[in-house]
PDB file of C-alpha atoms in Angstrom:
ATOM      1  CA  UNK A  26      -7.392 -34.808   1.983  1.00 51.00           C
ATOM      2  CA  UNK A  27     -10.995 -34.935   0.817  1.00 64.00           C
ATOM      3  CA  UNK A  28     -12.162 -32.291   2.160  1.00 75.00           C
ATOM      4  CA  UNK A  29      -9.522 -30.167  -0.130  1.00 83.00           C
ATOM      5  CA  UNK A  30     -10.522 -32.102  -3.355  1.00 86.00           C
ATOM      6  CA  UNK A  31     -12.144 -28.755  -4.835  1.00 89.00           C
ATOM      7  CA  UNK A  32      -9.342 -26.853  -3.976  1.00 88.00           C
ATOM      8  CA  UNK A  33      -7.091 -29.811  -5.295  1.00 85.00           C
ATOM      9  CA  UNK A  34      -8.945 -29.976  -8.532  1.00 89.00           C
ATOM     10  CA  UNK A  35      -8.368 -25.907  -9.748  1.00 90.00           C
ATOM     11  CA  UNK A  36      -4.965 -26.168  -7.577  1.00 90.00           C
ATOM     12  CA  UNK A  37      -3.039 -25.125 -11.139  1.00 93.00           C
ATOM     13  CA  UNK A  38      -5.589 -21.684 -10.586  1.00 93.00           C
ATOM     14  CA  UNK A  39      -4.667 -21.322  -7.461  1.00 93.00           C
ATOM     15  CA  UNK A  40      -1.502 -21.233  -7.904  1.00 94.00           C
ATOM     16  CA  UNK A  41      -1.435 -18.715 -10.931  1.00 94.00           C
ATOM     17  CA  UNK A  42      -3.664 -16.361  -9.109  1.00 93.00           C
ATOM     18  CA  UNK A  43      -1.366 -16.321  -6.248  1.00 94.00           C
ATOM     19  CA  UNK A  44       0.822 -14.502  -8.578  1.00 94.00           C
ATOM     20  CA  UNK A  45      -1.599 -12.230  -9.659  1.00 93.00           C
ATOM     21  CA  UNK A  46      -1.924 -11.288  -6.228  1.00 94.00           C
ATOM     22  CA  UNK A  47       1.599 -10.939  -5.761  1.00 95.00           C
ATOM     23  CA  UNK A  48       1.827  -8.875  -9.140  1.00 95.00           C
ATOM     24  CA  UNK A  49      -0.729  -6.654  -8.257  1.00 94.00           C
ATOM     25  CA  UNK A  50       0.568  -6.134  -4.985  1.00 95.00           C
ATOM     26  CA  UNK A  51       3.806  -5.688  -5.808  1.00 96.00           C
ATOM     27  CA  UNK A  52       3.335  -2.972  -8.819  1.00 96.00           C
ATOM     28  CA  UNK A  53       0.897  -0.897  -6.933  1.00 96.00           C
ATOM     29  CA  UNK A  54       3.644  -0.796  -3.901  1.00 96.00           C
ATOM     30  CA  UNK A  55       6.381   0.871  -6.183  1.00 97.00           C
ATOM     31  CA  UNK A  56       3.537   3.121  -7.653  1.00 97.00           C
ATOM     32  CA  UNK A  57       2.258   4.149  -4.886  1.00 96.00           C
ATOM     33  CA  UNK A  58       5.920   4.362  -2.822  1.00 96.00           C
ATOM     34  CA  UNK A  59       7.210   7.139  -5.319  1.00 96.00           C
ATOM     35  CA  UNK A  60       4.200   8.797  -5.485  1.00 97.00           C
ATOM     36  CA  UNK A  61       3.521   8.500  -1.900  1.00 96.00           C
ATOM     37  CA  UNK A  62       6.880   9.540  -0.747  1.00 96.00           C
ATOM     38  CA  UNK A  63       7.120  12.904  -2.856  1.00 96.00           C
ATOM     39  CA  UNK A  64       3.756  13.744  -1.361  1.00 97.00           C
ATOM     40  CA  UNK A  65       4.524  12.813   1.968  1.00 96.00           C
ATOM     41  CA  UNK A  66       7.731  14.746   1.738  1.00 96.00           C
ATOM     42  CA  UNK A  67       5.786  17.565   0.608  1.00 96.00           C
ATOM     43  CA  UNK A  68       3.079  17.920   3.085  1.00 96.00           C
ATOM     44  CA  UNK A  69       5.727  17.488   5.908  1.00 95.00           C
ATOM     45  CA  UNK A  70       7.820  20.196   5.055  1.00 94.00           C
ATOM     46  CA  UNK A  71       5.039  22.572   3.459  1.00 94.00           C
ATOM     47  CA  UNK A  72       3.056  22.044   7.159  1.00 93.00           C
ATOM     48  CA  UNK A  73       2.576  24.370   9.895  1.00 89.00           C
ATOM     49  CA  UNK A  74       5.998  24.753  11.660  1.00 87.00           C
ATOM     50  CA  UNK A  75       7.503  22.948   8.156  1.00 88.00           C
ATOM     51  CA  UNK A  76      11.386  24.037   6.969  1.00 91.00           C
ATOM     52  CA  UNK A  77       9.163  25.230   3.746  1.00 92.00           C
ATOM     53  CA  UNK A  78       5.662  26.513   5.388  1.00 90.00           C
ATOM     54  CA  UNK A  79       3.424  26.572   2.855  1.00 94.00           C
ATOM     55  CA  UNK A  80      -0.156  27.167   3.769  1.00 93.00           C
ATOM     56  CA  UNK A  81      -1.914  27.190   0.348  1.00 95.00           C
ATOM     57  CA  UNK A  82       0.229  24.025  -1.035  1.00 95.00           C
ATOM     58  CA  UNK A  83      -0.503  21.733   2.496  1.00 95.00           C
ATOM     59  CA  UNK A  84      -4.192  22.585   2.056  1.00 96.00           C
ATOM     60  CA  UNK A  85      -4.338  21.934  -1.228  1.00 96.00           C
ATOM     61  CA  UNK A  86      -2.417  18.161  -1.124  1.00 96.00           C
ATOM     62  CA  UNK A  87      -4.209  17.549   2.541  1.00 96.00           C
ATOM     63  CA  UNK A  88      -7.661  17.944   1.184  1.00 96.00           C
ATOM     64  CA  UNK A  89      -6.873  15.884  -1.831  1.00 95.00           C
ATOM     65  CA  UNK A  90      -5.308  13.056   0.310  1.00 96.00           C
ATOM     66  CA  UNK A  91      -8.500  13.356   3.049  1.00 95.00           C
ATOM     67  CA  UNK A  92     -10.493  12.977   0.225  1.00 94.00           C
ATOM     68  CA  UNK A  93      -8.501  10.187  -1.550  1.00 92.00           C
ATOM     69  CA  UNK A  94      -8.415   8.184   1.695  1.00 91.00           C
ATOM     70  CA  UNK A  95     -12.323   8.827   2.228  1.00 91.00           C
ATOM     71  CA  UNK A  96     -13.883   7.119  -0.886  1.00 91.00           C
ATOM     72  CA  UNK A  97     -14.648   3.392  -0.284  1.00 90.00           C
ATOM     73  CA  UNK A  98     -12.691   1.102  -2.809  1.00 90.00           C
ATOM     74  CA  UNK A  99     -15.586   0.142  -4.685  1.00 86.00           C
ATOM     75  CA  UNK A 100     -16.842   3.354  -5.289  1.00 89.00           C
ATOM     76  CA  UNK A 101     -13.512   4.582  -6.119  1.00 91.00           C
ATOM     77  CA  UNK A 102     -12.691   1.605  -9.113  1.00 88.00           C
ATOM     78  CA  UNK A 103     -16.275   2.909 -10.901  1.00 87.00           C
ATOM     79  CA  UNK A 104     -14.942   6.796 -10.271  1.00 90.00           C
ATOM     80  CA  UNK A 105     -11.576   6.181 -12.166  1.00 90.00           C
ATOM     81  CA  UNK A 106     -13.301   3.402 -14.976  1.00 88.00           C
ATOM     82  CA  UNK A 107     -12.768   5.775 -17.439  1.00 91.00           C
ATOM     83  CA  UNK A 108      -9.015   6.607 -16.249  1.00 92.00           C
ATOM     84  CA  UNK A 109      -8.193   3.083 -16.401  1.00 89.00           C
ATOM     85  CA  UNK A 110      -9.405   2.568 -19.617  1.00 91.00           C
ATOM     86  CA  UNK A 111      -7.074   5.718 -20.693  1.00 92.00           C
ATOM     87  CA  UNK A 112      -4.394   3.931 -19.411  1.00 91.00           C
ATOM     88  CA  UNK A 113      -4.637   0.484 -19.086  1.00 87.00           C
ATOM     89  CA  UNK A 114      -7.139  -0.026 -22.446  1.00 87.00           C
ATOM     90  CA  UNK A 115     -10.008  -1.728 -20.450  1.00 84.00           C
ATOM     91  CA  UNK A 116     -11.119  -1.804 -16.432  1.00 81.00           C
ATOM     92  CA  UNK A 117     -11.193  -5.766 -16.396  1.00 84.00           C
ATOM     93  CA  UNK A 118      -7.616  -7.336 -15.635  1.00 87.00           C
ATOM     94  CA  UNK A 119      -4.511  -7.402 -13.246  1.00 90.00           C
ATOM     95  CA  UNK A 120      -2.923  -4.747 -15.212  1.00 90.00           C
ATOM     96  CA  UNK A 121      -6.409  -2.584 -15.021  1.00 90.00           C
ATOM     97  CA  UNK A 122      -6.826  -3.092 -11.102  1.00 92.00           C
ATOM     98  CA  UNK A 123      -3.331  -1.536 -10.716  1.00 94.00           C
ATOM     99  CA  UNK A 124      -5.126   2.076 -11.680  1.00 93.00           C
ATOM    100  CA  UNK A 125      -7.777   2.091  -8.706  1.00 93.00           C
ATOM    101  CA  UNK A 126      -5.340   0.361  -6.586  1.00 95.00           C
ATOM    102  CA  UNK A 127      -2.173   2.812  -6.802  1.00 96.00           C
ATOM    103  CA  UNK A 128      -4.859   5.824  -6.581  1.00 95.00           C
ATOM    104  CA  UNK A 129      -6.381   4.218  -3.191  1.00 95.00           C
ATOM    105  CA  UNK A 130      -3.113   3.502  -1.856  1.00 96.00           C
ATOM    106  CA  UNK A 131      -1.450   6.798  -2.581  1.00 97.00           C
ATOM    107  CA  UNK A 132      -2.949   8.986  -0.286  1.00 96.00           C
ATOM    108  CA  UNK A 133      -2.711   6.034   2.881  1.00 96.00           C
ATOM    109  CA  UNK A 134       0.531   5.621   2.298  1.00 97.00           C
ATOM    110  CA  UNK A 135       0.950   9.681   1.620  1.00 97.00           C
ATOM    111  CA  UNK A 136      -0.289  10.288   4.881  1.00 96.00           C
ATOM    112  CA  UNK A 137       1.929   7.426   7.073  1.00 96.00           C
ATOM    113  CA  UNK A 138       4.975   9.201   5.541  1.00 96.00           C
ATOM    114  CA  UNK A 139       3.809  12.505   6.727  1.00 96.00           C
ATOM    115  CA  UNK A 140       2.958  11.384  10.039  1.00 94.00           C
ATOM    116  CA  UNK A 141       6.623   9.540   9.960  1.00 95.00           C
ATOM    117  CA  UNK A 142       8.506  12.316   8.990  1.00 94.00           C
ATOM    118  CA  UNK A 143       6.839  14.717  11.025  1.00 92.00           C
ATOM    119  CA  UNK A 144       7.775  12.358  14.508  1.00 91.00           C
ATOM    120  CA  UNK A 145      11.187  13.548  13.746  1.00 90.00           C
ATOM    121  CA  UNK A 146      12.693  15.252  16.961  1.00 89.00           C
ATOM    122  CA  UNK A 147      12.515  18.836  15.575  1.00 89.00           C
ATOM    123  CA  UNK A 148      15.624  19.788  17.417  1.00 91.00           C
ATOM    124  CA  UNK A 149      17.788  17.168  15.085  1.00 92.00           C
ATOM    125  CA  UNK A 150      15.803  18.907  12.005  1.00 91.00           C
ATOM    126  CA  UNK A 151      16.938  22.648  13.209  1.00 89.00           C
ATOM    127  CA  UNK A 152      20.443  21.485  14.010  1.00 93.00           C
ATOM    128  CA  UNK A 153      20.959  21.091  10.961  1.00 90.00           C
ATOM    129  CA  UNK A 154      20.012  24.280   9.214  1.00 88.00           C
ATOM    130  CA  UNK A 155      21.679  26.047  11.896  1.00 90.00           C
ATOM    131  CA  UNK A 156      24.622  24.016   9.958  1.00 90.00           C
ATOM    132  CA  UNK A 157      23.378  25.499   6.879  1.00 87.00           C
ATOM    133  CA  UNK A 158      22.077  22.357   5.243  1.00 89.00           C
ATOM    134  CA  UNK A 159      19.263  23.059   2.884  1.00 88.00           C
ATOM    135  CA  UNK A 160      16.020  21.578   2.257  1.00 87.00           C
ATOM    136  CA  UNK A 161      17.165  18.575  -0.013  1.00 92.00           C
ATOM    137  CA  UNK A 162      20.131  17.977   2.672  1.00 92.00           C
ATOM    138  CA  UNK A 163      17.455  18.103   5.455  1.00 93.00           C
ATOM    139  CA  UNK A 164      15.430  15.483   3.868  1.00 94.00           C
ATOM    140  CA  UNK A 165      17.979  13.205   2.658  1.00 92.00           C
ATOM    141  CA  UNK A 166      20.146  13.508   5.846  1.00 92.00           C
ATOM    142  CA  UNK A 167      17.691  14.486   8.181  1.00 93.00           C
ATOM    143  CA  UNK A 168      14.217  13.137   7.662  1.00 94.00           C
ATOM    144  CA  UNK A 169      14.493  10.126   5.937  1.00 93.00           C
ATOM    145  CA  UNK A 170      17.585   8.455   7.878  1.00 93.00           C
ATOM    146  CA  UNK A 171      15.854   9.114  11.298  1.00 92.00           C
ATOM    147  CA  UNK A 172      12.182   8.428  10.131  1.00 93.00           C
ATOM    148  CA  UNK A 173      13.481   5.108   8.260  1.00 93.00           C
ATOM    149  CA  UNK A 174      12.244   2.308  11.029  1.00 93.00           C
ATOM    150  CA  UNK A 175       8.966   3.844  11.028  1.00 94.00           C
ATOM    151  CA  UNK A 176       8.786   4.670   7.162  1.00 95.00           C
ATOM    152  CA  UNK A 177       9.151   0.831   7.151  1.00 95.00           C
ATOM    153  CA  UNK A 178       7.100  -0.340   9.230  1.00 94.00           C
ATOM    154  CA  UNK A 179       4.199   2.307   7.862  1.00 95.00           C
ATOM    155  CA  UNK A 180       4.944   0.609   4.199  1.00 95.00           C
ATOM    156  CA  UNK A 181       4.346  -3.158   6.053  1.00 95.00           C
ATOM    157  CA  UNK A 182       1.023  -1.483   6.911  1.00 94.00           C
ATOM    158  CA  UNK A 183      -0.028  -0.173   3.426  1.00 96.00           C
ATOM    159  CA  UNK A 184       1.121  -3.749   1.758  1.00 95.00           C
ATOM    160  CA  UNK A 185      -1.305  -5.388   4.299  1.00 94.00           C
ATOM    161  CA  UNK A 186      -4.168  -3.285   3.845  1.00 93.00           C
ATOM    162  CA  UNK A 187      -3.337  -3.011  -0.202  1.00 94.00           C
ATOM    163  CA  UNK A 188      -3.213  -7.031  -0.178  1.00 92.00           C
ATOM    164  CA  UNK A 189      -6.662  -6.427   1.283  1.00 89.00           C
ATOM    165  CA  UNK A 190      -7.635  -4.380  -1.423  1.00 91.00           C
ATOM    166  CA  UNK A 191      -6.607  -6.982  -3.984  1.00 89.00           C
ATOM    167  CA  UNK A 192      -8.881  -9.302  -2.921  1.00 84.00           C
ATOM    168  CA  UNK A 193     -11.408  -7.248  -3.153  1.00 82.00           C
ATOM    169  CA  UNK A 194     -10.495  -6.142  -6.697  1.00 82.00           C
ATOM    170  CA  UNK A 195      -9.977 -10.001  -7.227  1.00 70.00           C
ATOM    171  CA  UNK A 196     -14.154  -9.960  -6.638  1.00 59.00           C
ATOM    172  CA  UNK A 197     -14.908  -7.257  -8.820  1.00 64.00           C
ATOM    173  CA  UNK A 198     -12.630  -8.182 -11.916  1.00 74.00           C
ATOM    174  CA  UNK A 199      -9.405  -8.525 -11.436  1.00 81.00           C
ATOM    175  CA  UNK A 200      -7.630 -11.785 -11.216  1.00 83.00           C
ATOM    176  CA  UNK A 201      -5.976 -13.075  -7.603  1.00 89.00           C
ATOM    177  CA  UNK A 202      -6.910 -15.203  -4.851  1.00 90.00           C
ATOM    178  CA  UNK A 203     -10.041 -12.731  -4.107  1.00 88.00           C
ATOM    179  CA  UNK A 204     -11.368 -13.506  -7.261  1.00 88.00           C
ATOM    180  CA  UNK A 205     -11.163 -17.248  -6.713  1.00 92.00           C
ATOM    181  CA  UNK A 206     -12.545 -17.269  -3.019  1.00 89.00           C
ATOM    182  CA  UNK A 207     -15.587 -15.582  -4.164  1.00 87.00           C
ATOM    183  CA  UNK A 208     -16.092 -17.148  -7.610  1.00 87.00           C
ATOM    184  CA  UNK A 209     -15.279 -20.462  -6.813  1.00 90.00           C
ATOM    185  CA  UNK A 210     -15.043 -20.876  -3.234  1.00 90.00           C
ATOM    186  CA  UNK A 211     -17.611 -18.491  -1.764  1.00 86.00           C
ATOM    187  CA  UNK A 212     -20.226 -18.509  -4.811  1.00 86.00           C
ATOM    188  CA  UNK A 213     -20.248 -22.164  -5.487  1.00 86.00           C
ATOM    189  CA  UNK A 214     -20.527 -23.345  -1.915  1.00 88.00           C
ATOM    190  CA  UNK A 215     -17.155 -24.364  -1.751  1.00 91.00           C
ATOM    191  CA  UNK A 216     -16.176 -24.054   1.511  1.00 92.00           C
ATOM    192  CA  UNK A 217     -12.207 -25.076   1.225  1.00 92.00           C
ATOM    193  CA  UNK A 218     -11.663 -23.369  -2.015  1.00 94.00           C
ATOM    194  CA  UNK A 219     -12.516 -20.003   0.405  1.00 93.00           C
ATOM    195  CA  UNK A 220     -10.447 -21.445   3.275  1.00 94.00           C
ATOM    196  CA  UNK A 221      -7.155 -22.257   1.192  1.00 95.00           C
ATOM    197  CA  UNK A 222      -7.084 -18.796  -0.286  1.00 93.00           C
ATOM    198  CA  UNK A 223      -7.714 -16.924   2.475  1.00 93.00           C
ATOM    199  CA  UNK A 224      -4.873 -19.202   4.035  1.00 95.00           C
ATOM    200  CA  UNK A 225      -2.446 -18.156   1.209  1.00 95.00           C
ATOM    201  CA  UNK A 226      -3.595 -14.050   1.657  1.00 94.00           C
ATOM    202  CA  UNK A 227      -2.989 -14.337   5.378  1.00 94.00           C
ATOM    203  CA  UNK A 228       0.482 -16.736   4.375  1.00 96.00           C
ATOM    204  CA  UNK A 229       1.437 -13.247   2.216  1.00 95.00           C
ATOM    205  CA  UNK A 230       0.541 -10.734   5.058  1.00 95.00           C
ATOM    206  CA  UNK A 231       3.057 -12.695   7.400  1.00 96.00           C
ATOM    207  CA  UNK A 232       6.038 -13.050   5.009  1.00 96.00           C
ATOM    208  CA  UNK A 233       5.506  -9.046   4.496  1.00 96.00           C
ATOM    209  CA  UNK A 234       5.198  -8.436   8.583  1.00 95.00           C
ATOM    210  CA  UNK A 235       8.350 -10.795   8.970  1.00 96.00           C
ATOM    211  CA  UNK A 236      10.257  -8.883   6.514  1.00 95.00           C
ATOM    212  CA  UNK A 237       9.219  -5.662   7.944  1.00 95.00           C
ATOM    213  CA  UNK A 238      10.470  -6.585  11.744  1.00 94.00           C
ATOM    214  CA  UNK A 239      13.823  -8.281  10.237  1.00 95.00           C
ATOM    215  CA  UNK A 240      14.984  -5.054   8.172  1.00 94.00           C
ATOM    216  CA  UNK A 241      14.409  -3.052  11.339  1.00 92.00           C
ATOM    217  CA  UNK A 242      16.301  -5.596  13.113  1.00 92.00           C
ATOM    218  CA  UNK A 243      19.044  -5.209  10.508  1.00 91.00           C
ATOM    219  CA  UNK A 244      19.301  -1.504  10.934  1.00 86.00           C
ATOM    220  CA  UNK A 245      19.298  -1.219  14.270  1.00 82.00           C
ATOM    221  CA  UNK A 246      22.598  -3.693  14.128  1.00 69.00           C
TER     222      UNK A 246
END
């Protein structure tokens, strides 16, 4: 037990930063699930081949999620400072980190829905205009039904990696368990302040894989 007693001693910390992980993490996945959806949705249909071909509109929303998806994290959070001080009223905080987060995760999560979606046997998709169903029956009856096992296991993915992002907005900031690795574990030498937290993220990333592979489980019964 002694070689937890720094972890012991800020354990009340720990444990309130857990949820700041969780609240971060949680907001910026319903953010970035609308957002990400309509987008996906968009570039899917508006694609080469797409029920609603659209050259200039894919470019446009491919180019801005190739770009989104291309700027490293920390770079990103100084891009957007003055966004998140529009919205948010500073760029230090939980609430804050939610701004730089949702616009990271966004075009990820933008892109796994496209790449769901578009997996859809195309013969299913023109079945069903050759029964006259329109472009908000296709995707409602079409796409999202038979893309739904891996539109959920491509939204386990983005929670993972956007749990990874926390942390790292946790060092830069923000609250959560990155923040208290690397300001109290990491930075002060202690050793099992870093190893309980990174315990607890890891804890997090299996509850979220668990619950990915039961709902599947679920809807294949």
């Amino acid at each position: 037990m002694s070689y937890f007693e720094n972890a012991i001693k800020i354990k009340d910390m720990i444990v309130t930063e857990t949820g700041a992980t969780l609240y971060m993490t949680g907001a910026t996945a319903v953010i970035s699930a609308v957002f990400g959806i309509i987008i996906g949705i968009l570039l899917c249909i508006s694609e080469e081949g797409g029920i609603r071909e659209n050259k200039s509109l894919y470019s446009v929303l491919d180019k801005i999620v190739n770009i989104g998806r291309s700027i490293p994290f920390v770079i990103l959070i100084a891009i957007v400072a003055k966004l998140t001080r529009m919205i948010a009223g500073t760029t230090i905080g939980n609430t804050a980190a939610i701004v730089p987060l949702s616009i990271a995760t966004i075009p990820f999560f933008a892109r796994q829905v496209q790449n769901a979606l578009s997996g859809v046997d195309k013969g299913v998709v023109e079945a069903a205009q050759a029964m006259g169903f329109g472009p908000k029956d296709i995707i409602s009856s079409v796409y999202l039904p038979e893309a739904r096992e891996s539109l959920i296991r491509n939204s386990a993915v983005t929670i993972i990696s956007l749990i990874g992002l926390t942390a790292m907005a946790g060092a830069i900031g923000a609250g959560g368990l990155g923040k208290v690795a690397i300001a109290y574990g990491f930075n002060r030498f202690n050793t099992d302040i870093t190893l309980v937290c990174t315990v607890l993220i890891l804890v997090i990333v299996f509850i979220v894989q668990w619950l990915s592979d039961l709902i599947i489980r679920l809807l294949r019964h």
